[in-house]
Short mmCIF file of C-alpha atoms in Angstrom, two decimals:
data_model
loop_
_atom_site.label_atom_id
_atom_site.label_comp_id
_atom_site.label_asym_id
_atom_site.label_seq_id
_atom_site.Cartn_x
_atom_site.Cartn_y
_atom_site.Cartn_z
CA GLN A 1 33.40 98.60 36.79
CA LYS A 2 36.52 96.65 34.86
CA GLU A 3 35.21 94.34 32.41
CA VAL A 4 36.54 91.48 34.09
CA GLU A 5 37.19 91.17 37.92
CA GLN A 6 39.31 89.14 40.14
CA ASN A 7 40.47 89.09 43.83
CA SER A 8 44.04 89.18 43.50
CA GLY A 9 44.72 87.29 46.58
CA PRO A 10 46.62 85.53 47.86
CA LEU A 11 44.35 83.10 48.59
CA SER A 12 45.85 80.74 50.82
CA VAL A 13 44.21 77.25 51.53
CA PRO A 14 45.75 73.89 53.18
CA GLU A 15 46.83 70.93 51.26
CA GLY A 16 43.93 68.77 50.54
CA ALA A 17 41.25 71.60 50.83
CA ILE A 18 39.08 73.03 48.19
CA ALA A 19 40.27 76.47 46.98
CA SER A 20 37.49 78.24 45.29
CA LEU A 21 38.26 81.35 42.78
CA ASN A 22 35.56 83.80 41.47
CA CYS A 23 35.44 86.25 38.46
CA THR A 24 32.81 88.43 37.47
CA TYR A 25 32.52 90.39 34.10
CA SER A 26 30.34 93.08 32.95
CA ASP A 27 29.40 92.19 29.30
CA ARG A 28 25.96 90.32 29.89
CA GLY A 29 26.29 88.78 26.20
CA SER A 30 29.65 87.13 26.67
CA GLN A 31 29.69 83.60 25.92
CA SER A 32 32.94 81.87 26.36
CA PHE A 33 34.71 81.96 29.38
CA PHE A 34 38.37 80.64 30.53
CA TRP A 35 40.86 79.84 33.28
CA TYR A 36 44.47 80.08 32.80
CA ARG A 37 46.87 78.79 35.10
CA GLN A 38 50.38 81.08 35.42
CA TYR A 39 53.50 79.97 37.24
CA SER A 40 55.58 82.81 37.93
CA GLY A 41 57.70 83.77 35.51
CA LYS A 42 55.77 81.28 32.67
CA SER A 43 53.50 81.82 30.15
CA PRO A 44 49.51 81.23 31.01
CA GLU A 45 47.97 77.77 30.13
CA LEU A 46 44.27 77.10 29.48
CA ILE A 47 43.03 74.55 32.02
CA MET A 48 39.31 74.95 31.63
CA SER A 49 36.80 76.66 29.17
CA ILE A 50 33.19 77.11 29.89
CA TYR A 51 30.09 78.21 27.51
CA SER A 52 27.02 76.90 29.20
CA ASN A 53 25.47 77.71 32.44
CA GLY A 54 26.30 75.10 34.94
CA ASP A 55 29.32 73.15 36.08
CA LYS A 56 31.87 71.40 34.06
CA GLU A 57 34.31 69.02 35.73
CA ASP A 58 37.97 67.85 34.35
CA GLY A 59 39.56 66.14 37.01
CA ARG A 60 40.21 68.03 40.06
CA PHE A 61 38.74 71.32 38.38
CA THR A 62 35.47 71.89 38.02
CA ALA A 63 34.11 75.63 36.55
CA GLN A 64 31.09 77.14 37.38
CA LEU A 65 29.16 79.77 35.08
CA ASN A 66 26.10 81.55 36.12
CA LYS A 67 25.28 83.85 33.07
CA ALA A 68 22.30 85.50 35.11
CA SER A 69 24.75 86.62 37.82
CA GLN A 70 27.71 87.34 35.53
CA TYR A 71 30.08 85.27 37.31
CA VAL A 72 32.45 82.34 36.63
CA SER A 73 34.14 80.28 39.30
CA LEU A 74 36.94 77.76 39.42
CA LEU A 75 36.90 74.91 42.00
CA ILE A 76 40.20 73.19 42.90
CA ARG A 77 39.60 69.68 44.62
CA ASP A 78 42.54 68.27 46.72
CA SER A 79 44.45 71.25 46.51
CA GLN A 80 48.18 70.08 46.28
CA PRO A 81 51.37 72.68 46.62
CA SER A 82 52.17 72.22 42.78
CA ASP A 83 48.47 74.33 42.30
CA SER A 84 50.37 77.35 43.99
CA ALA A 85 49.94 79.80 40.97
CA THR A 86 48.31 82.76 39.77
CA TYR A 87 44.93 81.85 38.20
CA LEU A 88 43.61 84.20 35.20
CA CYS A 89 40.00 84.28 34.45
CA ALA A 90 39.18 85.26 30.72
CA VAL A 91 36.11 86.39 28.81
CA ASN A 92 35.72 86.48 24.94
CA PRO A 93 32.94 89.30 24.55
CA PRO A 94 30.13 88.80 21.76
CA GLY A 95 31.10 89.25 18.08
CA THR A 96 34.78 90.00 19.26
CA TYR A 97 38.37 88.68 18.64
CA LYS A 98 39.39 89.62 21.71
CA TYR A 99 39.67 88.16 25.19
CA ILE A 100 39.41 90.38 28.19
CA PHE A 101 41.64 89.37 30.74
CA GLY A 102 41.13 89.75 34.86
CA THR A 103 44.22 90.76 36.71
CA GLY A 104 44.40 87.19 38.33
CA THR A 105 44.22 85.70 41.85
CA ARG A 106 47.16 84.27 43.20
CA LEU A 107 46.60 80.61 45.00
CA LYS A 108 49.21 79.35 47.38
CA VAL A 109 48.69 75.97 48.79
CA LEU A 110 50.27 75.16 52.22
CA ALA A 111 51.69 72.01 52.83
CA ASN B 1 55.57 70.44 16.66
CA ALA B 2 56.85 74.08 18.54
CA GLY B 3 53.73 75.51 19.03
CA VAL B 4 54.02 79.32 19.63
CA THR B 5 57.50 80.73 19.84
CA GLN B 6 59.02 83.99 20.40
CA THR B 7 62.52 85.74 19.83
CA PRO B 8 64.32 87.03 22.08
CA LYS B 9 63.29 85.68 25.26
CA PHE B 10 65.06 88.52 27.13
CA GLN B 11 66.01 92.17 25.95
CA VAL B 12 67.44 95.30 27.68
CA LEU B 13 67.15 98.43 25.44
CA LYS B 14 68.03 101.70 25.99
CA THR B 15 65.35 104.74 25.96
CA GLY B 16 64.86 105.69 22.14
CA GLN B 17 66.29 102.61 20.74
CA SER B 18 64.19 100.39 18.43
CA MET B 19 63.18 96.69 18.33
CA THR B 20 61.19 94.12 16.69
CA LEU B 21 59.68 91.16 18.63
CA GLN B 22 59.15 88.13 16.48
CA CYS B 23 56.64 85.45 16.91
CA ALA B 24 55.88 82.33 14.67
CA GLN B 25 53.07 79.64 15.31
CA ASP B 26 52.99 76.29 13.68
CA MET B 27 49.14 75.73 14.42
CA ASN B 28 47.71 77.11 11.32
CA HIS B 29 45.95 79.48 13.48
CA ASN B 30 43.94 82.27 11.74
CA SER B 31 44.19 84.93 14.61
CA MET B 32 47.61 86.23 16.23
CA TYR B 33 47.78 88.61 19.29
CA TRP B 34 50.12 90.74 21.24
CA TYR B 35 49.59 91.21 25.15
CA ARG B 36 51.83 92.76 27.54
CA GLN B 37 51.71 91.93 31.24
CA ASP B 38 52.57 94.29 33.81
CA PRO B 39 51.98 93.79 37.35
CA GLY B 40 48.78 94.61 38.99
CA MET B 41 47.39 95.59 35.37
CA GLY B 42 46.80 92.10 34.15
CA LEU B 43 47.44 91.18 30.58
CA ARG B 44 46.44 94.28 28.07
CA LEU B 45 45.87 93.62 24.27
CA ILE B 46 48.38 95.61 21.92
CA TYR B 47 47.41 94.51 18.41
CA TYR B 48 45.62 91.73 16.87
CA SER B 49 45.44 90.16 13.45
CA ALA B 50 42.46 88.14 12.74
CA SER B 51 43.32 86.84 9.62
CA GLU B 52 46.52 87.30 7.46
CA GLY B 53 46.44 90.76 5.83
CA THR B 54 44.57 92.50 8.80
CA THR B 55 45.79 93.98 11.73
CA ASP B 56 43.66 96.01 14.56
CA LYS B 57 44.58 97.97 17.60
CA GLY B 58 43.99 96.65 21.14
CA GLU B 59 43.72 98.26 24.40
CA VAL B 60 47.01 99.79 24.53
CA PRO B 61 48.74 100.42 20.97
CA ASN B 62 50.44 103.63 21.43
CA GLY B 63 54.26 102.91 20.68
CA TYR B 64 53.95 99.91 18.96
CA ASN B 65 53.36 98.79 15.44
CA VAL B 66 52.81 95.17 13.91
CA SER B 67 53.33 93.33 11.02
CA ARG B 68 51.22 90.17 9.97
CA LEU B 69 53.80 88.85 7.62
CA ASN B 70 52.15 85.67 6.55
CA LYS B 71 49.76 83.41 8.42
CA ARG B 72 52.62 82.12 10.68
CA GLU B 73 54.35 85.10 11.45
CA PHE B 74 53.13 88.24 13.56
CA SER B 75 55.76 90.76 14.82
CA LEU B 76 55.64 93.58 17.05
CA ARG B 77 57.59 96.62 16.76
CA LEU B 78 59.02 99.32 19.11
CA GLU B 79 60.13 102.63 17.11
CA SER B 80 61.36 104.56 20.26
CA ALA B 81 61.34 102.59 23.37
CA ALA B 82 60.29 104.03 26.50
CA PRO B 83 60.56 102.79 29.95
CA SER B 84 57.14 102.69 30.24
CA GLN B 85 57.24 99.74 27.85
CA THR B 86 59.08 97.53 30.26
CA SER B 87 57.24 94.24 30.48
CA VAL B 88 56.46 90.78 29.61
CA TYR B 89 55.26 90.63 25.89
CA PHE B 90 53.27 87.42 24.83
CA CYS B 91 52.18 86.24 21.46
CA VAL B 92 49.05 84.26 21.62
CA THR B 93 47.41 82.94 18.57
CA GLN B 94 43.78 81.57 18.39
CA SER B 95 42.37 78.66 16.04
CA GLY B 96 39.50 80.52 14.60
CA GLY B 97 38.15 84.14 15.43
CA ARG B 98 34.75 84.57 16.91
CA GLU B 99 33.90 81.28 17.33
CA ALA B 100 32.46 80.53 20.83
CA THR B 101 34.64 77.34 21.12
CA ASP B 102 37.62 79.03 20.19
CA THR B 103 40.52 79.24 22.69
CA GLN B 104 43.97 80.94 22.95
CA TYR B 105 47.29 79.67 23.18
CA PHE B 106 50.51 81.36 24.63
CA GLY B 107 54.26 81.55 23.37
CA PRO B 108 56.96 81.66 25.92
CA GLY B 109 57.01 85.49 26.33
CA THR B 110 59.60 88.16 25.83
CA ARG B 111 60.97 90.08 29.13
CA LEU B 112 61.85 93.46 27.95
CA THR B 113 63.58 96.13 30.10
CA VAL B 114 64.03 99.76 28.68
CA LEU B 115 66.42 101.63 30.75
#
């Protein structure tokens, strides 16, 4: 099992819909979780971080964390074509300086 | 405030050539990292430096060396480039080290092709 797993996609959603991106991780002790957005040819940029079970909202983005089930998700409400990108999930295992990244999910928002 | 800068942005090497990728940050961050990104493989950690004067191997260190010259600069050297090292290389900084609220900040990347 990979340490951080994501469906590679592409996930296609119509403009205005909710996009749901999922990520599972293997280290049960992990406490820090991050979502990055990466446009083609660009570097990843942090869009959400979450550390506690439950939901965290920031504008159109909601991160959801369930440590018991070892998954973290990202919801994008009112999806826009400009949201079309690859979304990377990252996990910081406990007691380490390292971040483990998933391979990313490619999102396509159709106008 | 430039954040994280990387040079060069693009590079083409022939097999066996050497080169050094430079990274500098003005964010006063302790930790710095080198990742490579390949299609289907995601981001893989090559080396990291938790603080000035220390370096440690990541997931894929073979064929690379690093130097943490000072708090600002962290360089990655390819001594004898191989086609398998064709990739996009990202330098990344992190504010602390192992704090739960630390986050990572990416440089713009270096696109390296080894022929």
